[in-house]
Tab-separated table of C-alpha atoms and ligand atoms in Angstrom:
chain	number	residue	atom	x	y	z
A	1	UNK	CA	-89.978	-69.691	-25.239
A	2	UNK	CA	-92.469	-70.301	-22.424
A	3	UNK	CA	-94.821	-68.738	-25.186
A	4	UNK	CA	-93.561	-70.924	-28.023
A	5	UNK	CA	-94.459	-74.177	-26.344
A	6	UNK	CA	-98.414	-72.462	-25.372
A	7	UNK	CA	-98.608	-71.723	-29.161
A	8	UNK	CA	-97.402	-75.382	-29.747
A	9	UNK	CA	-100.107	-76.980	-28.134
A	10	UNK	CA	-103.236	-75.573	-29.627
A	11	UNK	CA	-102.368	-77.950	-32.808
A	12	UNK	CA	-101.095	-80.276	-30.789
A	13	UNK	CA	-102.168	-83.666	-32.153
A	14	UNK	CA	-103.487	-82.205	-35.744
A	15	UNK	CA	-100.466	-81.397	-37.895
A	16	UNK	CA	-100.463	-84.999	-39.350
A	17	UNK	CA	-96.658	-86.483	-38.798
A	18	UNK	CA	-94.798	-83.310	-38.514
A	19	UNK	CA	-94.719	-82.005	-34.816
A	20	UNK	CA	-96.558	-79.143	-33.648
A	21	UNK	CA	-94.457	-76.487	-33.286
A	22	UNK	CA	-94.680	-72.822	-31.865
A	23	UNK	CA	-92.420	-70.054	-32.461
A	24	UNK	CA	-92.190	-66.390	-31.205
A	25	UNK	CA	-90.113	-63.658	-32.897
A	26	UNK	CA	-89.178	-60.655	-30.833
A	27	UNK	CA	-87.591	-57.080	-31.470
A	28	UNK	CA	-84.626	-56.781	-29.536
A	29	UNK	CA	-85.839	-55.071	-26.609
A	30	UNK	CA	-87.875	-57.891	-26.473
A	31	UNK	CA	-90.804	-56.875	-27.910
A	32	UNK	CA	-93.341	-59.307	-29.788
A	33	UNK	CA	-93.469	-58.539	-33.419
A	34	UNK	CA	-94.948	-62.022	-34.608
A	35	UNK	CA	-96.008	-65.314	-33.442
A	36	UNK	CA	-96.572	-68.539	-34.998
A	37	UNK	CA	-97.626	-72.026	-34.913
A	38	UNK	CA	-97.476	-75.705	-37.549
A	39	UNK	CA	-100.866	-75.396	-39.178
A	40	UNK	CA	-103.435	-77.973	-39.281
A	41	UNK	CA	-102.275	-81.200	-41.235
A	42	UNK	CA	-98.797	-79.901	-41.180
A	43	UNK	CA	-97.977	-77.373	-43.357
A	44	UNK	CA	-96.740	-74.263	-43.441
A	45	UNK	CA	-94.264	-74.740	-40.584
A	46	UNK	CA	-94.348	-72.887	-37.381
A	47	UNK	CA	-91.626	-70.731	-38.984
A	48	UNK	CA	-92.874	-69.623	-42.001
A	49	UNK	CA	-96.511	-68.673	-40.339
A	50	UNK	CA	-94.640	-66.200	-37.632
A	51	UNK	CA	-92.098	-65.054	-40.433
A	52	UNK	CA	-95.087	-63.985	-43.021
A	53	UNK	CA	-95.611	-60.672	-41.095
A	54	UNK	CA	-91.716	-59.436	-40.163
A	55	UNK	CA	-90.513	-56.386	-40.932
A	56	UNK	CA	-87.284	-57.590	-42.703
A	57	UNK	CA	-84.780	-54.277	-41.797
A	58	UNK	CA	-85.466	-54.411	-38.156
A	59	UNK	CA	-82.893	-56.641	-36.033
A	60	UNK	CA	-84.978	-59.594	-34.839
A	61	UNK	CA	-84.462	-62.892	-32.490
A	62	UNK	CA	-86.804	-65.774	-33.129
A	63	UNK	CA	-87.521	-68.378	-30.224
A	64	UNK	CA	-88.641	-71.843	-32.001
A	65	UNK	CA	-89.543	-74.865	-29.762
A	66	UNK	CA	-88.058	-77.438	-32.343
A	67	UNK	CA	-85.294	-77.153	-34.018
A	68	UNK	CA	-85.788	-75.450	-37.699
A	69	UNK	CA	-85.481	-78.034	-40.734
A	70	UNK	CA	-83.363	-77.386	-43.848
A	71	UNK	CA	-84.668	-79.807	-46.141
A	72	UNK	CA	-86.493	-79.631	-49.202
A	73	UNK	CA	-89.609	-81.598	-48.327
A	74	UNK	CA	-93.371	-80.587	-49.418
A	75	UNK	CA	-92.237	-76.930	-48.250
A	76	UNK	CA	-88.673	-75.216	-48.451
A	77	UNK	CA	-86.563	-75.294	-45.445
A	78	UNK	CA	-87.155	-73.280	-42.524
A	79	UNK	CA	-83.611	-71.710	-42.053
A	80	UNK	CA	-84.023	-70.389	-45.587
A	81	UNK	CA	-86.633	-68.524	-45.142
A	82	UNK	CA	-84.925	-67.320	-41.099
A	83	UNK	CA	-82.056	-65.880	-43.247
A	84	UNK	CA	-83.713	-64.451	-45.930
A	85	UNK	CA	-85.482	-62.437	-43.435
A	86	UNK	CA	-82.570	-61.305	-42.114
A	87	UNK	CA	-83.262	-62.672	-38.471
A	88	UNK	CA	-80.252	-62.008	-36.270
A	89	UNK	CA	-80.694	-64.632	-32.967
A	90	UNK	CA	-82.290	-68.149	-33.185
A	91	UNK	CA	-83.034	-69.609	-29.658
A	92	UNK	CA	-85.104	-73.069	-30.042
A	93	UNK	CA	-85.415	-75.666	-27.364
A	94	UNK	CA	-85.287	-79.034	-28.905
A	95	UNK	CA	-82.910	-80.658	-31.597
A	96	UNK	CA	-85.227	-82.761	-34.020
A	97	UNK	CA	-84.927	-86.528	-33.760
A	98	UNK	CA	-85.793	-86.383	-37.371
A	99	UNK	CA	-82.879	-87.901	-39.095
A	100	UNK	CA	-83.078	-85.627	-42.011
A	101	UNK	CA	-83.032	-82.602	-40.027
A	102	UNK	CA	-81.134	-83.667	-36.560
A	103	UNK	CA	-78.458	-80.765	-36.085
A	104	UNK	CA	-78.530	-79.901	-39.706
A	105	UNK	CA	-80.749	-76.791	-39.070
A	106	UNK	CA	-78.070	-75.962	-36.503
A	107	UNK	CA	-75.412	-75.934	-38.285
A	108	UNK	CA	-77.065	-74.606	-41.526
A	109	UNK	CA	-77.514	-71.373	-39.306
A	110	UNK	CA	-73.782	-71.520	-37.854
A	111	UNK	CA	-72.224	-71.712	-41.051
A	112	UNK	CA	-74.393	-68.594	-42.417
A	113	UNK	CA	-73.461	-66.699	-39.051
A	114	UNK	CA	-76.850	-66.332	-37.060
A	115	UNK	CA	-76.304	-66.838	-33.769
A	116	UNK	CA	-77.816	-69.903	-32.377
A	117	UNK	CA	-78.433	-71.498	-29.160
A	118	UNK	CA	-80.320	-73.671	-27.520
A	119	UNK	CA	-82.639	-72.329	-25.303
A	120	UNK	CA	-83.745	-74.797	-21.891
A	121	UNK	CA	-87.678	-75.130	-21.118
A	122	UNK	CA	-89.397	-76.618	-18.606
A	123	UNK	CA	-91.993	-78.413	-21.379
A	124	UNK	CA	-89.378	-81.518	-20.927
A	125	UNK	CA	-91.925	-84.283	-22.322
A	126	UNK	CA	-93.143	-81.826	-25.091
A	127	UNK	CA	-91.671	-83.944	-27.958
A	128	UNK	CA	-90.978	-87.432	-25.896
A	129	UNK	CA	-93.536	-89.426	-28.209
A	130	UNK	CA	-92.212	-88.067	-31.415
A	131	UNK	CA	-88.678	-88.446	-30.295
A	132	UNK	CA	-89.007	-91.915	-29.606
A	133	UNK	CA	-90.933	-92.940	-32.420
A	134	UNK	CA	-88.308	-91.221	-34.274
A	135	UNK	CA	-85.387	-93.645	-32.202
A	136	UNK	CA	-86.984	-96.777	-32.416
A	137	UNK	CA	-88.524	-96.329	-35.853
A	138	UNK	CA	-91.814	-97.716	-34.212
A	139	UNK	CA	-94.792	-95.594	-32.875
A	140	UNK	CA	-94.809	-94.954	-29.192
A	141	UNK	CA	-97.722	-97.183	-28.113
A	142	UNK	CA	-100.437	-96.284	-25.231
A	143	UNK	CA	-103.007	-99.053	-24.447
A	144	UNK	CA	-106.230	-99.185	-23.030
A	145	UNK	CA	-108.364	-101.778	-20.901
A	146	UNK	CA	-111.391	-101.574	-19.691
A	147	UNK	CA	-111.595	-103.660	-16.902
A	148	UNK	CA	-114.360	-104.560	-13.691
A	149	UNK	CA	-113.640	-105.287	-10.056
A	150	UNK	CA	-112.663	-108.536	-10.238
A	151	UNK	CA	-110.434	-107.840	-13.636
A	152	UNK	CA	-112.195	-108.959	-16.361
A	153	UNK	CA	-111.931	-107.521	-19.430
A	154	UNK	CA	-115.779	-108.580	-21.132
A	155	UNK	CA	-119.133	-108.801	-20.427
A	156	UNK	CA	-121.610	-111.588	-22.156
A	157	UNK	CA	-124.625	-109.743	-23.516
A	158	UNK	CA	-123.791	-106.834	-22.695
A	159	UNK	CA	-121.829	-104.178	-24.497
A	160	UNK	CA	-120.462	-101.653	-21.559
A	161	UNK	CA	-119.621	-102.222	-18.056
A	162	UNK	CA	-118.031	-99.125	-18.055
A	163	UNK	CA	-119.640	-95.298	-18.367
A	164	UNK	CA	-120.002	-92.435	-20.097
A	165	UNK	CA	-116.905	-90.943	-18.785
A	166	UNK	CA	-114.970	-93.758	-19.174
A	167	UNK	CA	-116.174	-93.402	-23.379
A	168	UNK	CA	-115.132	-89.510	-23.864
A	169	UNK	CA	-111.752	-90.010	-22.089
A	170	UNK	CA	-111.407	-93.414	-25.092
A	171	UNK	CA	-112.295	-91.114	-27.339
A	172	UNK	CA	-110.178	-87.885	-26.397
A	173	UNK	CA	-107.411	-91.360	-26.683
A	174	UNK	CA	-108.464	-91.599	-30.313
A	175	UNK	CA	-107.540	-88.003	-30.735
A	176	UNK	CA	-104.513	-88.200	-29.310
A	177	UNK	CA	-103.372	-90.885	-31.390
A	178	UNK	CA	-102.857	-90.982	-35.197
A	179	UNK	CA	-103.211	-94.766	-35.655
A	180	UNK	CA	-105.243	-97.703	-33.414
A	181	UNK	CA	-104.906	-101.087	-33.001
A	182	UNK	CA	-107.279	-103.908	-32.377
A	183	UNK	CA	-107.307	-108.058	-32.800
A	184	UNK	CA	-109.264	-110.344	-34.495
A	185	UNK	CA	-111.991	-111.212	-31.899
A	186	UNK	CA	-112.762	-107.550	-30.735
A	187	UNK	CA	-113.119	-106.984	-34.327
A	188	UNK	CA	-115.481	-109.820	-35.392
A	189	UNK	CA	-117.425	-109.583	-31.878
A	190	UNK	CA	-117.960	-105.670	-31.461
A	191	UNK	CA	-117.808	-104.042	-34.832
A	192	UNK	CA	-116.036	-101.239	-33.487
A	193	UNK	CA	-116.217	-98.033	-35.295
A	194	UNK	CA	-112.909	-96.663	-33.394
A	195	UNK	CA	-113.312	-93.223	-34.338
A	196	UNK	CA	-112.908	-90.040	-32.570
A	197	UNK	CA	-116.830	-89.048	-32.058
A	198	UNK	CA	-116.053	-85.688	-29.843
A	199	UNK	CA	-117.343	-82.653	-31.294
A	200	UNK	CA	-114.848	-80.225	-33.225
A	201	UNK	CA	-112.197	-83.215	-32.982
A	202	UNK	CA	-113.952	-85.533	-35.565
A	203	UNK	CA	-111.711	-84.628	-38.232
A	204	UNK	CA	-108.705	-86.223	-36.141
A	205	UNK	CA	-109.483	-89.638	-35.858
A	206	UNK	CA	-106.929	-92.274	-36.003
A	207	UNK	CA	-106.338	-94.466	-38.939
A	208	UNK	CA	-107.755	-97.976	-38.194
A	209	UNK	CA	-105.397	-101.431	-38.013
A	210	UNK	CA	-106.805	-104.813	-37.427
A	211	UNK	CA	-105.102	-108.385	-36.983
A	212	UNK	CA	-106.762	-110.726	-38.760
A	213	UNK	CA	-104.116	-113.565	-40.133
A	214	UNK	CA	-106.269	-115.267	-42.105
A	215	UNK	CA	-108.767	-112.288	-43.470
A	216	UNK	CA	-111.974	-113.672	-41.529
A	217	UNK	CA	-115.251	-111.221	-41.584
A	218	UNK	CA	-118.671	-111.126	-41.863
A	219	UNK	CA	-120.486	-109.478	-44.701
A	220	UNK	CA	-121.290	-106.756	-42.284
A	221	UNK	CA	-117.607	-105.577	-41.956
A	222	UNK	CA	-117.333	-104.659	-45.460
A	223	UNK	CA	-120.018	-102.133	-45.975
A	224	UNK	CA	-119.419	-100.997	-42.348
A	225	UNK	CA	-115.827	-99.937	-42.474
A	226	UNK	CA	-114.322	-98.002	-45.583
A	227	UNK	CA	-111.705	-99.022	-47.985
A	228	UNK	CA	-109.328	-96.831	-45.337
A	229	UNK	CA	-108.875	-98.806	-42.737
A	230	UNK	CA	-105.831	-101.315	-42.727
A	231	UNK	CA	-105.736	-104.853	-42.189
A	232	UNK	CA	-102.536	-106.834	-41.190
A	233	UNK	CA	-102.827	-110.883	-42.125
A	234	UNK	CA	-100.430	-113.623	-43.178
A	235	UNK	CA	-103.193	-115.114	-45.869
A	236	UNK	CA	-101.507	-117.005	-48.561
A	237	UNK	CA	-105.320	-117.694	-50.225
A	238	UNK	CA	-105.007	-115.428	-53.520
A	239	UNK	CA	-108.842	-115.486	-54.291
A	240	UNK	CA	-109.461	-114.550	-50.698
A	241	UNK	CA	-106.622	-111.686	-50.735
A	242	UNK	CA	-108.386	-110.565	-54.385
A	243	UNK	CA	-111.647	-109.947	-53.472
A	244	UNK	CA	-110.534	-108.041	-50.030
A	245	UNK	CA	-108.561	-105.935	-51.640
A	246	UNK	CA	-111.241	-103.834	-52.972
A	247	UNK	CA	-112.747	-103.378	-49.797
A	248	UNK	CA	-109.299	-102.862	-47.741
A	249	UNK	CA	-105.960	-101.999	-47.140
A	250	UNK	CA	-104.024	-105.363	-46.751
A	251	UNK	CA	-100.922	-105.717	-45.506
A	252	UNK	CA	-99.097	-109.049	-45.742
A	253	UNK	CA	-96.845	-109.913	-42.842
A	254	UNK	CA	-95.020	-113.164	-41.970
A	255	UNK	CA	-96.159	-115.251	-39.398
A	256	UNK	CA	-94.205	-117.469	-37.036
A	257	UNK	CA	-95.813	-119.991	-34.549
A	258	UNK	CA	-99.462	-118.429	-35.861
A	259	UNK	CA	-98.167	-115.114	-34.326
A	260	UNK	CA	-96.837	-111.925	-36.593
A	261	UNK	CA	-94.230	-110.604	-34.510
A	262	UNK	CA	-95.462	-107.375	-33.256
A	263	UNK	CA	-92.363	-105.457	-33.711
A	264	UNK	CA	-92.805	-105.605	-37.440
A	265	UNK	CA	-96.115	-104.214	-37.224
A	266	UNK	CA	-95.191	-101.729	-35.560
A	267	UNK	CA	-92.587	-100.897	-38.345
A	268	UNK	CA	-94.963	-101.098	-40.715
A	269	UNK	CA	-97.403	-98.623	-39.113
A	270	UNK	CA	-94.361	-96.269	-38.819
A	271	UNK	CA	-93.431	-96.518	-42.650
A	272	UNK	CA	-96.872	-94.941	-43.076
A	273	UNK	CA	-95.937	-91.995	-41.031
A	274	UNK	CA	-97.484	-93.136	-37.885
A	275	UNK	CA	-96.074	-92.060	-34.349
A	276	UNK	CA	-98.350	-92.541	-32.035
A	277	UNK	CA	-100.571	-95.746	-32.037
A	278	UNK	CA	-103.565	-96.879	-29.381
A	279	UNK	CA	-103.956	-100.289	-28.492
A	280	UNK	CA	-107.597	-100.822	-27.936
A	281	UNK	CA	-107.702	-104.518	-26.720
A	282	UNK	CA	-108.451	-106.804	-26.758
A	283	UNK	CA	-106.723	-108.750	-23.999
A	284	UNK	CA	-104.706	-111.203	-26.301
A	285	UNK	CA	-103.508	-108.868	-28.791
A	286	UNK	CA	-102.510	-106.213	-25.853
A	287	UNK	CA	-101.119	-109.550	-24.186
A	288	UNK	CA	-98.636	-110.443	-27.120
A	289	UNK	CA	-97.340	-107.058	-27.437
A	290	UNK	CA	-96.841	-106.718	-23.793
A	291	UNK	CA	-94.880	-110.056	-23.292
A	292	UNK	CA	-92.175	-108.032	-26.139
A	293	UNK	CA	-92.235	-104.952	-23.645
A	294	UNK	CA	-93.988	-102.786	-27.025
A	295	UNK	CA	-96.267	-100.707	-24.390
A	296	UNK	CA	-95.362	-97.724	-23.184
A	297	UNK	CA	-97.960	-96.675	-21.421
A	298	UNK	CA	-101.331	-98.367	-19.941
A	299	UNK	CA	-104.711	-96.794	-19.334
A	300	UNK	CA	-106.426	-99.236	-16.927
A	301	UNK	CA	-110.113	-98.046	-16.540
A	302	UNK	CA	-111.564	-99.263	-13.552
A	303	UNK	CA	-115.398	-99.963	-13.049
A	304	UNK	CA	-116.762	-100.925	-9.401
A	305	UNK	CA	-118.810	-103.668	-10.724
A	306	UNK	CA	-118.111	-107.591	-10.476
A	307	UNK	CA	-118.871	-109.171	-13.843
A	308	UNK	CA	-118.687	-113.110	-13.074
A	309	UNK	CA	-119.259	-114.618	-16.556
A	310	UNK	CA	-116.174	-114.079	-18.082
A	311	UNK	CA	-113.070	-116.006	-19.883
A	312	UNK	CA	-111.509	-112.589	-20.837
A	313	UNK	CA	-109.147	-111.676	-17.333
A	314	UNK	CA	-106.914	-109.167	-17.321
A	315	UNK	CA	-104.507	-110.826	-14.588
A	316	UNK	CA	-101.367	-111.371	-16.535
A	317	UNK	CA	-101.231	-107.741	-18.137
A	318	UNK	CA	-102.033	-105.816	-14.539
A	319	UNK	CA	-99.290	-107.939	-13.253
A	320	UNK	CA	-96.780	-107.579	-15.801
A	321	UNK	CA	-97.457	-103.542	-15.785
A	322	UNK	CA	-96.562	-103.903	-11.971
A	323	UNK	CA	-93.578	-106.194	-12.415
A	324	UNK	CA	-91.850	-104.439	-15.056
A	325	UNK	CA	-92.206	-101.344	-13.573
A	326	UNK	CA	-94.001	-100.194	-16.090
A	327	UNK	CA	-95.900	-98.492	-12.727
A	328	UNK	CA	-94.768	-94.985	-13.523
A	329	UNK	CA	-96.269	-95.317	-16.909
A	330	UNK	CA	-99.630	-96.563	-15.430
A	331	UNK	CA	-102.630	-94.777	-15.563
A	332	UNK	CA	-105.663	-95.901	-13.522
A	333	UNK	CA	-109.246	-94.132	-13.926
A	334	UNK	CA	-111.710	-94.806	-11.512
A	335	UNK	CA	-114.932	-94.747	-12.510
A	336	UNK	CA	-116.240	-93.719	-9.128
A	337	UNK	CA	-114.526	-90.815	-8.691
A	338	UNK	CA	-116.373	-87.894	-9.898
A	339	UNK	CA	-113.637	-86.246	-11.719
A	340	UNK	CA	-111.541	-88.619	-13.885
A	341	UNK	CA	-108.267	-89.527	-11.948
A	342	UNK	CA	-104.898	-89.251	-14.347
A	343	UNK	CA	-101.508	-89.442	-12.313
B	401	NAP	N1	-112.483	-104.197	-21.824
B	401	NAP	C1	-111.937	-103.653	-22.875
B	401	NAP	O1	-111.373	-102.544	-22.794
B	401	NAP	C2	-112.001	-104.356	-24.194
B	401	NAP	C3	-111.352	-103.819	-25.311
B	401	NAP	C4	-111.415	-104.515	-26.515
B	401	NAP	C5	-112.125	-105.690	-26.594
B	401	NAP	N2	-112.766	-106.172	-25.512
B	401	NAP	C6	-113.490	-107.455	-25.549
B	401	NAP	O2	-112.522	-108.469	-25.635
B	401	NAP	C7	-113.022	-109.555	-26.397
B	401	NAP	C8	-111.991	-109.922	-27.457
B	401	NAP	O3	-110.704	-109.989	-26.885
B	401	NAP	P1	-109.737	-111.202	-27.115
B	401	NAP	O4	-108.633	-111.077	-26.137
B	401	NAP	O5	-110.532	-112.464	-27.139
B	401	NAP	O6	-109.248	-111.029	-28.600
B	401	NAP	P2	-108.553	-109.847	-29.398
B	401	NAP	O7	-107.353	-109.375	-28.697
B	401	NAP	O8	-109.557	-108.881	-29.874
B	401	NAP	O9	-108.095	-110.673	-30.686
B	401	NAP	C9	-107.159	-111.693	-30.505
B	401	NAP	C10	-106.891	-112.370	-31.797
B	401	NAP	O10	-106.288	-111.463	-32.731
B	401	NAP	C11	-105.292	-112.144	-33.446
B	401	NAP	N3	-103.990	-111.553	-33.122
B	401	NAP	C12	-103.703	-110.594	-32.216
B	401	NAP	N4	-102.395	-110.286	-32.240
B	401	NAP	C13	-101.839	-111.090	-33.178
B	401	NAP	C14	-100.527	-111.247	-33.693
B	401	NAP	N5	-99.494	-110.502	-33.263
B	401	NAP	N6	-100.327	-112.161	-34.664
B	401	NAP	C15	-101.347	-112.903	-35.141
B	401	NAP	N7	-102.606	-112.799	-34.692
B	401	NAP	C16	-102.850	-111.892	-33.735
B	401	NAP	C17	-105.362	-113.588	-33.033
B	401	NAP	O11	-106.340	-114.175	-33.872
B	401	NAP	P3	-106.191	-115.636	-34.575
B	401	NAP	O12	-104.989	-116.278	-33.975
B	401	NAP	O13	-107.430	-116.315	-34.274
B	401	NAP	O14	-106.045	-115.314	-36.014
B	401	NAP	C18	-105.888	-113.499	-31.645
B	401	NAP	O15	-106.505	-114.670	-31.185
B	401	NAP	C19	-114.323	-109.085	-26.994
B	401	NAP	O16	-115.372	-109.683	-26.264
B	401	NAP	C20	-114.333	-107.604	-26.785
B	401	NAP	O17	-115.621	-107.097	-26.571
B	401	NAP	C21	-112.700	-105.550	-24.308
């Protein structure tokens, strides 16, 4: 299983929505005779990459890290294709959170007499993300500040306080993630390209959101930024909403108080298969989601330099990560260490 869960990772982050999943099948004097892992963007499963090369007449065990679906999706379901070749034990580690497969794959196998159990790891957090995105119908979110000395958050005139390790570790974040997040002002300020620029990895970057109630931009954001990214506004101005359409993905949510509640974007980035989303600042927008308790996990970049000129703090969040003991999700990188710092 130990193996399984090794196999698991090298597509970790690259199969799309479905989880990466790695799977072992063994002779029974334990024996490798296969191995397999979710290919890129998804599909085939785990199961049917290891199952390709069986030998169908010789008794077999498979170990699986996820539980095997049995539902017709894009592909056919994985317990089909474990009985039709003939495999005799099915350990796996993990039940699926996935409503349309939770224990169904289980008891798809019991009822067709393979013998199935669950099989304990000590990969414990392997699935956590996709298991609660899963439970709360939201993705899990993971945010990340930048911020100096004295806690600011931005620098006039000058475009990074912060250095070049600081930028690969946000953009190893944008690989991690499938889907990032940024407001109005870091949008119309920065013209961020939020893309994952590390090379091999390019081809994993997350899909773009942006706040922007009332659809505000500068001629430059349309021919920088391509018809994929999404933007999330509460514009009731049809000629407006026309014209942007060609250029983006709108998606109309209610306001309330000039604020759309952040829960139902969240939803909505779900819905589109999302699971794990990046906040990427700046304060206000991370701010408003943080007051809802929506952050799972902060990334708090420290540089050793004192900016002074600067409206943007980062006070209120640092304190509210302390005070709602959201501590043991905290992650602080210090910029003077010489090795990035991740507890
Ligand atoms: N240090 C860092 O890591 C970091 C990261 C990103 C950005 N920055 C810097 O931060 C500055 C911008 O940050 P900021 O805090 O001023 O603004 P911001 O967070 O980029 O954008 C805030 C604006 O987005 C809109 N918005 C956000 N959430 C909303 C919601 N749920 N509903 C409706 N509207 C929502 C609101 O715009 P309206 O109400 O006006 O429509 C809000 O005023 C820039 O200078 C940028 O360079 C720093």
């Amino acid at each position: 299983m130990e193996l399984a869960f090794k196999l698991a990772q090298i597509n970790l982050y690259k199969t799309a929505e479905n989880p990466s999943v790695g799977c072992v099948v063994t002779d029974f004097n334990n024996k490798i005779l296969s191995t397999g892992f979710t290919s890129e963007s998804g599909r085939p499963h785990a199961e049917k990459n290891a199952l390709l090369r069986v030998p169908i007449n010789e008794r077999k065990r498979i170990f699986i890290t996820l539980e095997p679906c049995s539902h017709y999706g894009k592909t056919p379901p994985c317990v089909k294709n474990i009985k039709e070749k003939k495999v005799n034990e099915v350990y796996f580690s993990y039940y699926d959170k996935n409503p349309i497969v939770y224990k169904k794959g289980f008891n798809f196998l019991k009822k067709n007499k393979i013998r199935t159990s669950i099989e304990k790891t000590n990969f414990k957090d392997f699935y956590d993300k996709y298991n609660f995105a899963l439970q709360h119908q939201t993705p899990y979110v993971s945010a990340k500040l930048a911020i100096t000395k004295n806690l600011n958050t931005s620098v006039p005139d000058k475009k990074y306080f912060t250095n070049i390790k600081s930028l690969k570790f946000s953009h190893l974040l944008r690989y991690f993630n499938d889907s990032i997040l940024i407001g109005k002002n870091t949008f119309l300020k920065d013209f961020p390209k939020l893309n994952c620029r590390i090379e091999g990895l390019n081809n994993f970057s997350p899909k773009i959101f942006v706040i922007n109630k009332n659809l505000d931009f500068y001629l430059k954001h349309l021919s920088l930024y391509s018809k994929k990214i999404y933007i999330i506004h509460s514009c009731e101005n049809f000629t407006k909403v026309k014209k942007l359409k060609k250029y983006f993905n709108l998606i109309k949510l209610k306001s309330r108080n000039k604020i759309i509640c952040p829960n139902d974007i969240l939803k909505c980035i779900f819905k589109l298969g999302l699971k794990r989303l990046l906040i990427e600042g700046g304060v206000k927008t991370l701010e408003i989601f943080q007051k809802q308790n929506l952050v799972n996990k902060f990334y708090f970049i420290k540089s050793q330099k004192n900016i002074k000129k600067s409206h943007q703090s980062a006070k209120f969040l640092i304190n509210s990560a302390f005070n709602k003991n959201l501590n043991k999700y905290r992650v602080d990188i210090n910029l003077d260490d010489n090795e990035l710092f991740i507890n």
